[in-house]
């Protein structure tokens, strides 16, 4: 199955826009489209998992722990934590690479940090 992304409410929209400009066929749902504004981390993880989307977030402080707790009793489609310090174009390139070179099944219950 093809990788599909879900932006967290804190993810820089320029990343989503840049990915979609470079590759319009990628399924990258915005936080606004998913109604994630103000939603707590466990529910964000549940929504992404239910829709079989890899969650993409800047939240390095709470999301990794919430993810670890979530996968104890649920299956996740994975999560990618993006550094705010990295140039946007590098993050866009790496998300495109992940989309092109991996399958959704490879990301089940997996956490990764970008840049790679």
N, CA and C atoms as an extended XYZ file, in Angstrom:
348
Properties=species:S:1:pos:R:3:atomname:S:1:resname:S:1:resid:I:1 pbc="F F F"
N         0.842       -1.174        0.000 N   UNK     1
C         0.000        0.000        0.000 CA  UNK     1
C         0.896        1.249        0.000 C   UNK     1
N         0.424        2.285       -0.652 N   UNK     2
C         1.166        3.531       -0.771 CA  UNK     2
C         1.148        4.320        0.540 C   UNK     2
N         2.260        4.966        0.834 N   UNK     3
C         2.366        5.827        2.008 CA  UNK     3
C         1.398        6.999        1.861 C   UNK     3
N         0.675        7.280        2.944 N   UNK     4
C        -0.213        8.448        3.011 CA  UNK     4
C         0.152        9.202        4.277 C   UNK     4
N         0.139       10.519        4.206 N   UNK     5
C         0.549       11.347        5.329 CA  UNK     5
C        -0.632       12.089        5.955 C   UNK     5
N        -0.485       12.355        7.258 N   UNK     6
C        -1.414       13.205        7.998 CA  UNK     6
C        -0.592       14.259        8.722 C   UNK     6
N        -0.834       15.531        8.424 N   UNK     7
C        -0.143       16.619        9.118 CA  UNK     7
C        -0.760       16.834       10.487 C   UNK     7
N         0.073       16.983       11.493 N   UNK     8
C        -0.367       17.361       12.827 CA  UNK     8
C        -0.656       18.871       12.796 C   UNK     8
N        -1.427       19.342       13.768 N   UNK     9
C        -1.802       20.761       13.805 CA  UNK     9
C        -0.592       21.681       13.956 C   UNK     9
N         0.506       21.174       14.511 N   UNK    10
C         1.679       22.030       14.695 CA  UNK    10
C         2.658       21.982       13.519 C   UNK    10
N         2.396       21.156       12.518 N   UNK    11
C         3.313       21.043       11.388 CA  UNK    11
C         3.244       22.286       10.512 C   UNK    11
N         4.392       22.789       10.135 N   UNK    12
C         4.490       23.955        9.259 CA  UNK    12
C         3.780       23.646        7.938 C   UNK    12
N         2.761       24.426        7.616 N   UNK    13
C         1.974       24.210        6.398 CA  UNK    13
C         2.823       24.293        5.136 C   UNK    13
N         3.946       25.013        5.199 N   UNK    14
C         4.837       25.112        4.035 CA  UNK    14
C         5.382       23.737        3.638 C   UNK    14
N         5.514       22.836        4.593 N   UNK    15
C         5.983       21.484        4.291 CA  UNK    15
C         4.923       20.745        3.477 C   UNK    15
N         3.687       20.790        3.926 N   UNK    16
C         2.596       20.128        3.206 CA  UNK    16
C         2.471       20.711        1.797 C   UNK    16
N         2.455       22.024        1.722 N   UNK    17
C         2.313       22.703        0.429 CA  UNK    17
C         3.464       22.348       -0.500 C   UNK    17
N         4.672       22.342        0.019 N   UNK    18
C         5.849       22.015       -0.792 CA  UNK    18
C         5.822       20.588       -1.308 C   UNK    18
N         5.433       19.649       -0.461 N   UNK    19
C         5.345       18.246       -0.888 CA  UNK    19
C         4.313       18.118       -2.008 C   UNK    19
N         3.148       18.711       -1.816 N   UNK    20
C         2.076       18.601       -2.811 CA  UNK    20
C         2.418       19.332       -4.122 C   UNK    20
N         3.169       20.398       -4.047 N   UNK    21
C         3.603       21.080       -5.277 CA  UNK    21
C         4.568       20.212       -6.078 C   UNK    21
N         5.458       19.536       -5.356 N   UNK    22
C         6.443       18.678       -6.022 CA  UNK    22
C         5.838       17.385       -6.546 C   UNK    22
N         4.844       16.860       -5.791 N   UNK    23
C         4.228       15.591       -6.181 CA  UNK    23
C         2.735       15.625       -5.839 C   UNK    23
N         1.921       16.167       -6.740 N   UNK    24
C         0.487       16.346       -6.458 CA  UNK    24
C        -0.288       15.057       -6.196 C   UNK    24
N         0.277       13.917       -6.563 N   UNK    25
C        -0.450       12.657       -6.358 CA  UNK    25
C        -0.301       12.097       -4.946 C   UNK    25
N         0.559       12.693       -4.131 N   UNK    26
C         0.712       12.226       -2.746 CA  UNK    26
C        -0.548       12.571       -1.959 C   UNK    26
N        -0.981       11.623       -1.158 N   UNK    27
C        -2.131       11.829       -0.277 CA  UNK    27
C        -1.588       12.370        1.050 C   UNK    27
N        -1.606       13.689        1.202 N   UNK    28
C        -1.091       14.364        2.394 CA  UNK    28
C        -2.209       15.242        2.928 C   UNK    28
N        -2.908       14.742        3.929 N   UNK    29
C        -4.046       15.459        4.497 CA  UNK    29
C        -3.588       16.518        5.491 C   UNK    29
N        -4.142       17.700        5.369 N   UNK    30
C        -3.806       18.781        6.303 CA  UNK    30
C        -4.503       18.551        7.638 C   UNK    30
N        -3.978       19.189        8.661 N   UNK    31
C        -4.611       19.117        9.981 CA  UNK    31
C        -5.996       19.745        9.931 C   UNK    31
N        -6.146       20.821        9.161 N   UNK    32
C        -7.440       21.486        9.028 CA  UNK    32
C        -8.467       20.537        8.422 C   UNK    32
N        -8.098       19.839        7.350 N   UNK    33
C        -9.021       18.909        6.691 CA  UNK    33
C        -9.447       17.772        7.615 C   UNK    33
N        -8.542       17.377        8.507 N   UNK    34
C        -8.847       16.286        9.439 CA  UNK    34
C        -9.492       16.775       10.730 C   UNK    34
N        -9.588       18.091       10.906 N   UNK    35
C       -10.183       18.646       12.124 CA  UNK    35
C        -9.342       18.418       13.366 C   UNK    35
N        -8.030       18.560       13.245 N   UNK    36
C        -7.130       18.250       14.360 CA  UNK    36
C        -6.812       19.419       15.280 C   UNK    36
N        -7.219       20.618       14.925 N   UNK    37
C        -6.911       21.789       15.760 CA  UNK    37
C        -7.498       21.607       17.155 C   UNK    37
N        -6.646       21.666       18.169 N   UNK    38
C        -7.091       21.543       19.553 CA  UNK    38
C        -7.318       20.110       20.024 C   UNK    38
N        -7.066       19.127       19.182 N   UNK    39
C        -7.264       17.717       19.537 CA  UNK    39
C        -6.027       17.211       20.281 C   UNK    39
N        -6.232       16.471       21.349 N   UNK    40
C        -5.134       15.931       22.159 CA  UNK    40
C        -4.362       14.854       21.388 C   UNK    40
N        -3.092       14.697       21.735 N   UNK    41
C        -2.202       13.770       21.032 CA  UNK    41
C        -2.761       12.353       20.875 C   UNK    41
N        -3.295       11.712       21.927 N   UNK    42
C        -3.787       10.349       21.745 CA  UNK    42
C        -4.893       10.249       20.684 C   UNK    42
N        -5.751       11.241       20.624 N   UNK    43
C        -6.823       11.232       19.630 CA  UNK    43
C        -6.267       11.501       18.231 C   UNK    43
N        -5.269       12.372       18.123 N   UNK    44
C        -4.615       12.621       16.834 CA  UNK    44
C        -4.007       11.315       16.320 C   UNK    44
N        -3.326       10.592       17.194 N   UNK    45
C        -2.741        9.301       16.815 CA  UNK    45
C        -3.816        8.311       16.387 C   UNK    45
N        -4.925        8.300       17.091 N   UNK    46
C        -6.027        7.386       16.755 CA  UNK    46
C        -6.630        7.716       15.393 C   UNK    46
N        -6.812        8.998       15.119 N   UNK    47
C        -7.373        9.422       13.830 CA  UNK    47
C        -6.435        9.020       12.690 C   UNK    47
N        -5.149        9.290       12.851 N   UNK    48
C        -4.176        8.928       11.812 CA  UNK    48
C        -4.147        7.412       11.611 C   UNK    48
N        -4.170        6.658       12.690 N   UNK    49
C        -4.139        5.196       12.593 CA  UNK    49
C        -5.391        4.659       11.901 C   UNK    49
N        -6.539        5.198       12.268 N   UNK    50
C        -7.798        4.736       11.672 CA  UNK    50
C        -7.810        4.968       10.163 C   UNK    50
N        -7.216        6.079        9.728 N   UNK    51
C        -7.169        6.399        8.302 CA  UNK    51
C        -5.925        5.833        7.609 C   UNK    51
N        -5.122        5.085        8.359 N   UNK    52
C        -3.891        4.467        7.851 CA  UNK    52
C        -2.950        5.496        7.232 C   UNK    52
N        -2.694        6.551        8.008 N   UNK    53
C        -1.803        7.627        7.584 CA  UNK    53
C        -0.632        7.750        8.561 C   UNK    53
N         0.525        8.041        8.023 N   UNK    54
C         1.691        8.337        8.852 CA  UNK    54
C         1.524        9.766        9.347 C   UNK    54
N         1.575        9.934       10.651 N   UNK    55
C         1.455       11.266       11.237 CA  UNK    55
C         2.786       12.000       11.106 C   UNK    55
N         2.743       13.241       10.635 N   UNK    56
C         3.942       14.068       10.499 CA  UNK    56
C         3.775       15.254       11.446 C   UNK    56
N         4.734       15.406       12.375 N   UNK    57
C         4.595       16.394       13.440 CA  UNK    57
C         5.931       17.035       13.784 C   UNK    57
N         5.869       18.251       14.312 N   UNK    58
C         7.052       18.908       14.881 CA  UNK    58
C         7.167       18.622       16.387 C   UNK    58
N         6.170       18.010       16.973 N   UNK    59
C         6.074       17.862       18.431 CA  UNK    59
C         7.050       16.807       18.959 C   UNK    59
N         8.266       17.242       19.230 N   UNK    60
C         9.297       16.343       19.769 CA  UNK    60
C         9.161       16.157       21.276 C   UNK    60
N         8.438       17.059       21.911 N   UNK    61
C         8.352       17.046       23.366 CA  UNK    61
C         7.384       15.973       23.881 C   UNK    61
N         6.174       15.908       23.354 N   UNK    62
C         5.183       14.980       23.914 CA  UNK    62
C         4.814       13.829       22.985 C   UNK    62
N         4.907       14.026       21.685 N   UNK    63
C         4.398       13.014       20.759 CA  UNK    63
C         5.136       11.672       20.817 C   UNK    63
N         6.474       11.620       20.948 N   UNK    64
C         7.123       10.308       21.026 CA  UNK    64
C         6.627        9.457       22.209 C   UNK    64
N         6.444       10.076       23.372 N   UNK    65
C         5.934        9.336       24.523 CA  UNK    65
C         4.483        8.911       24.305 C   UNK    65
N         3.676        9.811       23.790 N   UNK    66
C         2.273        9.467       23.488 CA  UNK    66
C         2.205        8.328       22.473 C   UNK    66
N         3.089        8.360       21.489 N   UNK    67
C         3.139        7.305       20.481 CA  UNK    67
C         3.501        5.967       21.123 C   UNK    67
N         4.507        5.971       21.994 N   UNK    68
C         4.914        4.739       22.675 CA  UNK    68
C         3.765        4.155       23.482 C   UNK    68
N         3.024        4.999       24.167 N   UNK    69
C         1.868        4.531       24.940 CA  UNK    69
C         0.750        4.046       24.018 C   UNK    69
N         0.557        4.731       22.896 N   UNK    70
C        -0.512        4.380       21.958 CA  UNK    70
C        -0.307        2.989       21.370 C   UNK    70
N         0.918        2.671       20.967 N   UNK    71
C         1.146        1.393       20.290 CA  UNK    71
C         1.151        0.192       21.231 C   UNK    71
N         1.062        0.426       22.534 N   UNK    72
C         0.934       -0.690       23.471 CA  UNK    72
C        -0.376       -1.431       23.229 C   UNK    72
N        -1.439       -0.687       22.950 N   UNK    73
C        -2.745       -1.327       22.784 CA  UNK    73
C        -3.403       -1.054       21.427 C   UNK    73
N        -2.714       -0.341       20.527 N   UNK    74
C        -3.266       -0.018       19.215 CA  UNK    74
C        -2.197       -0.201       18.157 C   UNK    74
N        -2.638       -0.378       16.931 N   UNK    75
C        -1.697       -0.397       15.821 CA  UNK    75
C        -1.679        0.976       15.184 C   UNK    75
N        -0.495        1.457       14.900 N   UNK    76
C        -0.323        2.777       14.304 CA  UNK    76
C         0.230        2.639       12.894 C   UNK    76
N        -0.023        3.637       12.086 N   UNK    77
C         0.556        3.675       10.740 CA  UNK    77
C         1.916        4.362       10.754 C   UNK    77
N         2.397        4.729       11.936 N   UNK    78
C         3.715        5.325       12.080 CA  UNK    78
C         3.659        6.819       12.311 C   UNK    78
N         4.798        7.354       12.683 N   UNK    79
C         4.911        8.782       12.956 CA  UNK    79
C         6.295        9.262       12.542 C   UNK    79
N         6.328       10.460       11.986 N   UNK    80
C         7.583       11.105       11.613 CA  UNK    80
C         7.654       12.428       12.365 C   UNK    80
N         8.707       12.581       13.156 N   UNK    81
C         8.938       13.811       13.909 CA  UNK    81
C         9.931       14.651       13.109 C   UNK    81
N         9.520       15.872       12.780 N   UNK    82
C        10.298       16.753       11.930 CA  UNK    82
C        10.945       17.852       12.771 C   UNK    82
N        12.240       18.028       12.590 N   UNK    83
C        12.958       19.089       13.293 CA  UNK    83
C        12.554       20.451       12.739 C   UNK    83
N        12.283       21.386       13.635 N   UNK    84
C        11.967       22.766       13.221 CA  UNK    84
C        13.217       23.492       12.727 C   UNK    84
N        14.377       22.989       13.092 N   UNK    85
C        15.636       23.649       12.736 CA  UNK    85
C        16.104       23.307       11.324 C   UNK    85
N        15.559       22.275       10.738 N   UNK    86
C        15.989       21.841        9.404 CA  UNK    86
C        15.333       22.680        8.320 C   UNK    86
N        16.044       22.920        7.238 N   UNK    87
C        15.445       23.668        6.130 CA  UNK    87
C        14.220       22.937        5.562 C   UNK    87
N        13.192       23.692        5.277 N   UNK    88
C        11.946       23.121        4.766 CA  UNK    88
C        12.184       22.275        3.524 C   UNK    88
N        13.052       22.738        2.631 N   UNK    89
C        13.274       21.991        1.393 CA  UNK    89
C        13.898       20.622        1.635 C   UNK    89
N        14.709       20.482        2.680 N   UNK    90
C        15.286       19.177        3.034 CA  UNK    90
C        14.183       18.243        3.521 C   UNK    90
N        13.305       18.734        4.374 N   UNK    91
C        12.203       17.927        4.899 CA  UNK    91
C        11.284       17.492        3.765 C   UNK    91
N        10.974       18.409        2.864 N   UNK    92
C        10.124       18.072        1.711 CA  UNK    92
C        10.765       16.952        0.902 C   UNK    92
N        12.039       17.087        0.628 N   UNK    93
C        12.760       16.075       -0.160 CA  UNK    93
C        12.731       14.714        0.531 C   UNK    93
N        12.915       14.693        1.831 N   UNK    94
C        12.938       13.420        2.549 CA  UNK    94
C        11.546       12.790        2.629 C   UNK    94
N        10.505       13.591        2.785 N   UNK    95
C         9.141       13.047        2.760 CA  UNK    95
C         8.810       12.473        1.380 C   UNK    95
N         9.275       13.131        0.333 N   UNK    96
C         9.091       12.603       -1.022 CA  UNK    96
C         9.836       11.287       -1.195 C   UNK    96
N        11.041       11.214       -0.663 N   UNK    97
C        11.830        9.990       -0.742 CA  UNK    97
C        11.148        8.842       -0.009 C   UNK    97
N        10.660        9.106        1.195 N   UNK    98
C         9.943        8.079        1.963 CA  UNK    98
C         8.739        7.583        1.171 C   UNK    98
N         7.968        8.517        0.598 N   UNK    99
C         6.790        8.163       -0.176 CA  UNK    99
C         7.153        7.288       -1.380 C   UNK    99
N         8.233        7.637       -2.068 N   UNK   100
C         8.617        6.923       -3.282 CA  UNK   100
C         9.303        5.590       -3.018 C   UNK   100
N        10.023        5.487       -1.906 N   UNK   101
C        10.885        4.322       -1.694 CA  UNK   101
C        10.401        3.340       -0.638 C   UNK   101
N         9.262        3.605       -0.012 N   UNK   102
C         8.789        2.675        1.016 CA  UNK   102
C         7.293        2.421        0.842 C   UNK   102
N         6.822        1.443        1.554 N   UNK   103
C         5.392        1.131        1.531 CA  UNK   103
C         4.813        1.427        2.913 C   UNK   103
N         3.522        1.596        2.963 N   UNK   104
C         2.846        1.891        4.233 CA  UNK   104
C         3.087        0.784        5.265 C   UNK   104
N         3.173       -0.443        4.810 N   UNK   105
C         3.377       -1.570        5.726 CA  UNK   105
C         4.711       -1.473        6.473 C   UNK   105
N         5.689       -0.848        5.876 N   UNK   106
C         6.997       -0.688        6.524 CA  UNK   106
C         6.956        0.289        7.688 C   UNK   106
N         5.918        1.104        7.767 N   UNK   107
C         5.831        2.160        8.772 CA  UNK   107
C         4.950        1.798        9.964 C   UNK   107
N         4.331        0.635        9.950 N   UNK   108
C         3.447        0.248       11.049 CA  UNK   108
C         4.216        0.260       12.369 C   UNK   108
N         3.685        1.014       13.332 N   UNK   109
C         4.253        1.126       14.683 CA  UNK   109
C         5.702        1.620       14.696 C   UNK   109
N         6.075        2.394       13.716 N   UNK   110
C         7.447        2.889       13.612 CA  UNK   110
C         7.476        4.404       13.825 C   UNK   110
N         8.524        4.874       14.475 N   UNK   111
C         8.756        6.300       14.644 CA  UNK   111
C        10.096        6.646       14.006 C   UNK   111
N        10.136        7.773       13.327 N   UNK   112
C        11.376        8.226       12.697 CA  UNK   112
C        11.489        9.736       12.892 C   UNK   112
N        12.706       10.222       12.787 N   UNK   113
C        12.947       11.659       12.893 CA  UNK   113
C        13.565       12.149       11.601 C   UNK   113
N        13.128       13.327       11.179 N   UNK   114
C        13.705       13.979       10.005 CA  UNK   114
C        14.416       15.248       10.456 C   UNK   114
N        15.558       15.554        9.885 N   UNK   115
C        16.142       14.896        8.738 CA  UNK   115
C        16.734       13.549        9.118 C   UNK   115
N        16.823       12.677        8.114 N   UNK   116
C        17.345       11.322        8.325 CA  UNK   116
C        18.812       11.352        8.679 C   UNK   116
